[in-house]
Short mmCIF file of C-alpha atoms and ligand atoms in Angstrom, two decimals:
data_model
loop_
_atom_site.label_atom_id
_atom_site.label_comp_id
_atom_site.label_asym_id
_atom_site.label_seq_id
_atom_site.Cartn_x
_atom_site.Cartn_y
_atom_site.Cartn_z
CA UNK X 1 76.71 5.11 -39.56
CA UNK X 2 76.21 8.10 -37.62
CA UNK X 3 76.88 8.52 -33.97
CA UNK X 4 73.10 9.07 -33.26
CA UNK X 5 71.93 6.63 -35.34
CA UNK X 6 74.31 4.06 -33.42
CA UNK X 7 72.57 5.29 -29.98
CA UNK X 8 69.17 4.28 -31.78
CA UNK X 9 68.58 0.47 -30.44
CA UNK X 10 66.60 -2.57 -32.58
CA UNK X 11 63.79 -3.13 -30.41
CA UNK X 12 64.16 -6.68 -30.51
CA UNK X 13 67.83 -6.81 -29.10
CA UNK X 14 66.31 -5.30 -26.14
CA UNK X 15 63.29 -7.36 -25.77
CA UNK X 16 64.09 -9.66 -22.69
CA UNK X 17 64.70 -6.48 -20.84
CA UNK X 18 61.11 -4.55 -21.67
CA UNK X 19 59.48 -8.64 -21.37
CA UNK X 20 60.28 -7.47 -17.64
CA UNK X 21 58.74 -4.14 -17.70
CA UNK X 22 55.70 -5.25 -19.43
CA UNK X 23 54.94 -8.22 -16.72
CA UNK X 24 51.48 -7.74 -15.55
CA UNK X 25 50.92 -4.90 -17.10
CA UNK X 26 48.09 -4.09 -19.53
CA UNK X 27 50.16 -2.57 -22.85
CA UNK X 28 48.15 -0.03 -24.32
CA UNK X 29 49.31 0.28 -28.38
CA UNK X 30 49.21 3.26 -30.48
CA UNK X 31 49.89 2.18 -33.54
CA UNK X 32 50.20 4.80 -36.78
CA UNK X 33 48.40 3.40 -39.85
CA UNK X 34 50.23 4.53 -43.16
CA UNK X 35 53.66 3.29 -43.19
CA UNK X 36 53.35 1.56 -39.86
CA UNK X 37 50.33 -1.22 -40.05
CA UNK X 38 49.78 -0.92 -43.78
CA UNK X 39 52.49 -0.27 -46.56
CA UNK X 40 52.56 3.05 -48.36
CA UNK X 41 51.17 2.72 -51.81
CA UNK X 42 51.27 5.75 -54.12
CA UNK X 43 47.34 6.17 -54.35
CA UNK X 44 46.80 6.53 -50.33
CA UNK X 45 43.20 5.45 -51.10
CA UNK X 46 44.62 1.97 -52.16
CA UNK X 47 46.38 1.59 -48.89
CA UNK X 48 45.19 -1.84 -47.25
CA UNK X 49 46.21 -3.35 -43.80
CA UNK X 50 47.83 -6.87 -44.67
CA UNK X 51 46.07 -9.95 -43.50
CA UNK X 52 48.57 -10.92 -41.27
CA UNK X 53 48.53 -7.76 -39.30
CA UNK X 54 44.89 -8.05 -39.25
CA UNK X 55 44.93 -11.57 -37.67
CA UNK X 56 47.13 -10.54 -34.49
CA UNK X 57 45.26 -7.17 -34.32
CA UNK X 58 42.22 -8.73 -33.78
CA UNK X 59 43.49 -11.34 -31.57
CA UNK X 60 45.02 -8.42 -29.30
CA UNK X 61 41.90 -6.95 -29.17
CA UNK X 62 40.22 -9.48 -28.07
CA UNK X 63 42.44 -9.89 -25.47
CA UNK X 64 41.71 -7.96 -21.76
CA UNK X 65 45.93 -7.30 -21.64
CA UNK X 66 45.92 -4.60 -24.43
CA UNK X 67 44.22 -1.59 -25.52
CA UNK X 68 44.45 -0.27 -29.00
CA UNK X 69 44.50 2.78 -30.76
CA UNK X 70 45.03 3.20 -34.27
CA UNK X 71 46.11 7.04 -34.68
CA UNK X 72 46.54 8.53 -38.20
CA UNK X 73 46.43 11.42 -40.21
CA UNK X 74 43.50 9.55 -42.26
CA UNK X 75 39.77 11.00 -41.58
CA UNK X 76 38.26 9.31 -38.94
CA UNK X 77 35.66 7.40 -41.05
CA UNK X 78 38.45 6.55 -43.67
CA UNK X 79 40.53 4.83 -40.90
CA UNK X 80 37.90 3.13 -39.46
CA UNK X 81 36.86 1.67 -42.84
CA UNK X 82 40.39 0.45 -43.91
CA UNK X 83 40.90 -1.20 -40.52
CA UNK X 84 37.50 -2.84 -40.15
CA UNK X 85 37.82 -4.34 -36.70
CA UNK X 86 35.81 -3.43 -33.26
CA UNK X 87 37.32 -2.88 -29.86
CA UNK X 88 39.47 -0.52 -31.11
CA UNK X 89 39.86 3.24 -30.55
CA UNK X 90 40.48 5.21 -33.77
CA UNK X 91 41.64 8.26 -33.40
CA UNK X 92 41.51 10.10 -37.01
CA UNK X 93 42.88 13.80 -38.71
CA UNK X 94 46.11 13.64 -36.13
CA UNK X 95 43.82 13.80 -33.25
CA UNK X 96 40.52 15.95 -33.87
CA UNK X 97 38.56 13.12 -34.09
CA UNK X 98 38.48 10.29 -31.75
CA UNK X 99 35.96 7.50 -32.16
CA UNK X 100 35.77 4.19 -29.54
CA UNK X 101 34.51 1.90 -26.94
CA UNK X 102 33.09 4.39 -24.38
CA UNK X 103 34.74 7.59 -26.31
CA UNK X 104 33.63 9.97 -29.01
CA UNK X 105 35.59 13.07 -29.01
CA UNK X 106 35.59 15.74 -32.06
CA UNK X 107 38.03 18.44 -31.99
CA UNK X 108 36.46 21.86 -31.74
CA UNK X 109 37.35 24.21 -35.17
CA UNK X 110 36.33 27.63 -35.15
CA UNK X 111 33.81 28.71 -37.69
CA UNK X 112 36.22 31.32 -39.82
CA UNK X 113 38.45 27.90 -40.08
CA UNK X 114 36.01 26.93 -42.41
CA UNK X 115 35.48 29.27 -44.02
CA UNK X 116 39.31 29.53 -44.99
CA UNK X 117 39.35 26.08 -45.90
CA UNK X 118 37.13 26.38 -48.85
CA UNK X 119 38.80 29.58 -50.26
CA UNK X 120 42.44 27.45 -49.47
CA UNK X 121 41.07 23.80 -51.31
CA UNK X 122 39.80 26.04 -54.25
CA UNK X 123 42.95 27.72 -55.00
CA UNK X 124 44.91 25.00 -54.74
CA UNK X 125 42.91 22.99 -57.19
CA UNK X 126 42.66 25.77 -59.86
CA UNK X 127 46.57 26.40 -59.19
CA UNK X 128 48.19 22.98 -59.15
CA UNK X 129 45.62 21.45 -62.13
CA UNK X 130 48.08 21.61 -64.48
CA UNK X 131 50.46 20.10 -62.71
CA UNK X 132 50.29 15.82 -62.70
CA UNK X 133 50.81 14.06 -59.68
CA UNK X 134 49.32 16.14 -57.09
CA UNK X 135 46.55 14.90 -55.20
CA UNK X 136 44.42 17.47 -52.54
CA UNK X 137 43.04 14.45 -50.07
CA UNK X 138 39.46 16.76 -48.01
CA UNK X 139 39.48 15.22 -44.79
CA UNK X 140 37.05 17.99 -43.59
CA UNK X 141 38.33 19.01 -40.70
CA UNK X 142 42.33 18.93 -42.28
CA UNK X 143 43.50 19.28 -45.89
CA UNK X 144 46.47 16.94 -47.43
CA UNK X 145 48.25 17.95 -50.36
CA UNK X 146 50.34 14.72 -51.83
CA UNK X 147 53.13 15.30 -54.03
CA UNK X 148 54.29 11.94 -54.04
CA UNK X 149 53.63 10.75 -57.78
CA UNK X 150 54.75 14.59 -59.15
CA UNK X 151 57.82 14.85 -60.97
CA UNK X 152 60.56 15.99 -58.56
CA UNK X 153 61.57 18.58 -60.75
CA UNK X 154 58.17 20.12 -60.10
CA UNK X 155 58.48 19.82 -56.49
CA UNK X 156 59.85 23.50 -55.87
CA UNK X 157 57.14 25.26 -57.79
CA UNK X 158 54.51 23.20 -55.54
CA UNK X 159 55.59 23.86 -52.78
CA UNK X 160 55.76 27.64 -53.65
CA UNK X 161 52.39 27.37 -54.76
CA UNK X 162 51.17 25.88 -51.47
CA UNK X 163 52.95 28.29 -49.38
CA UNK X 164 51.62 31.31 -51.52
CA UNK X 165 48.02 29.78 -51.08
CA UNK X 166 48.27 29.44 -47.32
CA UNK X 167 50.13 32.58 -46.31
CA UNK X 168 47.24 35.14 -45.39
CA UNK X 169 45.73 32.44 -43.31
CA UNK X 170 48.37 31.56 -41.75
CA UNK X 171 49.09 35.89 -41.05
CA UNK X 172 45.32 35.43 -39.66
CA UNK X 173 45.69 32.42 -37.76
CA UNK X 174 42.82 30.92 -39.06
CA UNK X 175 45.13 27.55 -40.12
CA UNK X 176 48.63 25.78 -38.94
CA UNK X 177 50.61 23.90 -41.39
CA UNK X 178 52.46 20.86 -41.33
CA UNK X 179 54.68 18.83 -43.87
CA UNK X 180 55.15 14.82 -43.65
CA UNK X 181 56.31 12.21 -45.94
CA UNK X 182 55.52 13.90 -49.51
CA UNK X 183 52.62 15.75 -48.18
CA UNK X 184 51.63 19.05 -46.81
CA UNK X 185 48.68 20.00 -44.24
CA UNK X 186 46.42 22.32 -43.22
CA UNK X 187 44.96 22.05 -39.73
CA UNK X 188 42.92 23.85 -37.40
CA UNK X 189 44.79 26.64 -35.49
CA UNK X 190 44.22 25.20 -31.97
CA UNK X 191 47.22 23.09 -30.78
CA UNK X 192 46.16 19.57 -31.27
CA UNK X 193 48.56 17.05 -32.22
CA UNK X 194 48.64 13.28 -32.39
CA UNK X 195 50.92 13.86 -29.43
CA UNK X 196 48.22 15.38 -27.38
CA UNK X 197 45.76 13.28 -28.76
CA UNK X 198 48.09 10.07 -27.33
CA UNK X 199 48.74 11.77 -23.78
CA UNK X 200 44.71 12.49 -23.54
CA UNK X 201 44.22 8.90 -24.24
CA UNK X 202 46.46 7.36 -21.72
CA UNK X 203 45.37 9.75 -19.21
CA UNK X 204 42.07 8.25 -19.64
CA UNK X 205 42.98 4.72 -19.61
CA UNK X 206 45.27 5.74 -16.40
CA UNK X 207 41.97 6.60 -14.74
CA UNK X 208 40.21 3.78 -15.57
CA UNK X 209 42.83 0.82 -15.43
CA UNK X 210 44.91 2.63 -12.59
CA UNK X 211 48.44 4.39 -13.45
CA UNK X 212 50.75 1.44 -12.21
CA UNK X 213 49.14 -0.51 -14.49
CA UNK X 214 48.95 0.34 -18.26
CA UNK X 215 52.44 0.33 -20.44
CA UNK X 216 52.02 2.87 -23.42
CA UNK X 217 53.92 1.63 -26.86
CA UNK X 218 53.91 3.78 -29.56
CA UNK X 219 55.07 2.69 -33.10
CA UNK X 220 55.12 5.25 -36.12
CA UNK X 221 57.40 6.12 -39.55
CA UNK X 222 56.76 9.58 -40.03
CA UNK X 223 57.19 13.04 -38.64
CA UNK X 224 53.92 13.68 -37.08
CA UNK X 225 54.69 10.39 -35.07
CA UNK X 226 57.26 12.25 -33.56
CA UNK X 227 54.74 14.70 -31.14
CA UNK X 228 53.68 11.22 -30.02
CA UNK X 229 57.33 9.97 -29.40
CA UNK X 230 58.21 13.10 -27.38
CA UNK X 231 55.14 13.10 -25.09
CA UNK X 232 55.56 9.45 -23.90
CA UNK X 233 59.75 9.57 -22.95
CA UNK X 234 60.55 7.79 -20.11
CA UNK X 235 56.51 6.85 -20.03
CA UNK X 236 56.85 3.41 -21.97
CA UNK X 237 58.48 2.38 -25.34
CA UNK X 238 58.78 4.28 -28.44
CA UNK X 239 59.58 3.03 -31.62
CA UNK X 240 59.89 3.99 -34.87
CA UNK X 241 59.82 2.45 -38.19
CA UNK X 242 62.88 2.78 -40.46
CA UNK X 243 66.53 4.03 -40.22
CA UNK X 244 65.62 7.83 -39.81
CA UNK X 245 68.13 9.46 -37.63
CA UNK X 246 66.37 12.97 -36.45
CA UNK X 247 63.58 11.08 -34.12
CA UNK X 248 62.76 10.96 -30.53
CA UNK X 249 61.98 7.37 -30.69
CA UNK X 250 63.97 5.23 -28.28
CA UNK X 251 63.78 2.03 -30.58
CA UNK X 252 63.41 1.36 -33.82
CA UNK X 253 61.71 -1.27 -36.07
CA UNK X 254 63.70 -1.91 -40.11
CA UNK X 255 59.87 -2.58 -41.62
CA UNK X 256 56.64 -3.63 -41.02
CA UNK X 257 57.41 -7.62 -41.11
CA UNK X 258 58.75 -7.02 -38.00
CA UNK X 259 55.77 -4.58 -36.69
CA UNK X 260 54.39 -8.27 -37.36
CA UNK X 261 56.79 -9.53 -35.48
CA UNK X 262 56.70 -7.31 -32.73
CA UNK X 263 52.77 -7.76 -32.55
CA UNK X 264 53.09 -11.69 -32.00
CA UNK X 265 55.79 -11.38 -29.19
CA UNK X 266 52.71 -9.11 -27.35
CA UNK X 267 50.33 -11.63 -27.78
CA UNK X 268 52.78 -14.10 -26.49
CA UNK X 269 54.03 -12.65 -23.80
CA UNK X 270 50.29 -12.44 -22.38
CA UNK X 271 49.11 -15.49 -22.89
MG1 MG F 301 52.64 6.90 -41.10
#
């Protein structure tokens, strides 16, 4: 075990400690989808939320002690179809769209984004069809390319291909890319992240609920969870989900059983 992983704490061997913090106070949760609430399947449009998660989701938000937003990489209407429950803010494509009670929010793209978006999806189709196992996910306003069912030997030549594709945009910032978990993105050029997306969020619920009395948690497993991570140290509780060392999560959570688990103990500790 490495030193920095030993530094890394199990949420739940610190839990009487943030029970005190979170006395009184109204937790807000942002909450990752992919990975985090639902397990990762290899066909991300087969990805469902398990109906145990669903049950204490939609007792917590029915309950005035939380707010909840789902953030994801997922288009906004995609999330908000998988997860299927009201009260809830969804905040979709890493932060350019945000849909919820008393908040609609799209990002603004520039035009020539577009533009490059449909010269960038066409390429990489007609380039990477003969290779089996990629999947190009259109979110509209973002672009995921998933390697995850490829065979690794091909994983060189794909990501050669990708970086090929996207290089004269990227020259011309008309795009900004991003790699996660066996995918790479393309996303608007303005700097928007799910980080920013979080802070804007709390800001808001700061205003309305008063800044002494909201406690941000964030949970995530990947590496775009980690803008959200960074932005809320020393703000509340970060946590992520697995054993991954290079993170700027305080806490971590071994798998989503215990996301469960961790779920229930809110609900508890409010009623
Ligand atoms: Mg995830």
């Amino acid at each position: 075990m490495s030193a920095i992983l030993a530094e890394k704490k199990h949420l739940f061997s610190c839990w009487d400690r943030l029970k005190g913090q979170i006395r009184d106070k109204i937790i807000i949760l942002f909450l990752d989808f992919d990975g985090t609430l639902a397990p990762i399947v290899e066909k991300t449009g087969l990805a469902a939320l398990p109906e145990e998660t669903r049950k204490v989701l939609e007792k917590l938000s029915r309950s005035p002690c939380f707010r909840i937003a789902v953030v994801s990489g997922r288009m906004l209407a995609d999330l908000k179809q998988k997860m299927n429950i009201p009260h809830i803010t969804y905040v979709g494509n890493h932060g350019y769209e945000i849909e919820g009670p008393d908040i609609n929010f799209r990002g603004l793209i520039p035009p020539s984004m577009n533009e490059a978006m449909g010269f960038i999806r066409e390429n990489l189709n007609g380039k990477l069809a003969s290779i089996p196992g990629v999947h190009i996910e259109d979110k509209g306003i973002t672009l995921s390319l998933h390697y995850r069912s490829a065979d690794p030997e091909n994983f060189k030549l794909i990501k050669r291909i990708f970086n090929n594709t996207c290089k004269p945009y990227l020259k011309n910032n008309q795009i900004t890319v991003k790699s996660g978990k066996m995918v790479f993105e393309i996303r608007p050029p303005v700097v928007w992240d799910k980080g920013k997306a979080v802070l804007w969020l709390l800001n808001k619920w700061k205003r309305v609920l008063g800044g002494d009395n909201v406690f941000p948690v964030c949970i995530g497993d990947d590496v775009t969870d980690e803008d959200a991570f960074k932005v809320l140290k020393g703000k509340g509780v970060t946590v992520r989900v697995g054993q991954e060392r290079d993170t700027a999560a305080e806490y971590y959570l071994g798998n989503q059983e215990e996301i469960n688990q961790l779920l229930s103990l809110f609900l508890e500790s409010a009623a």
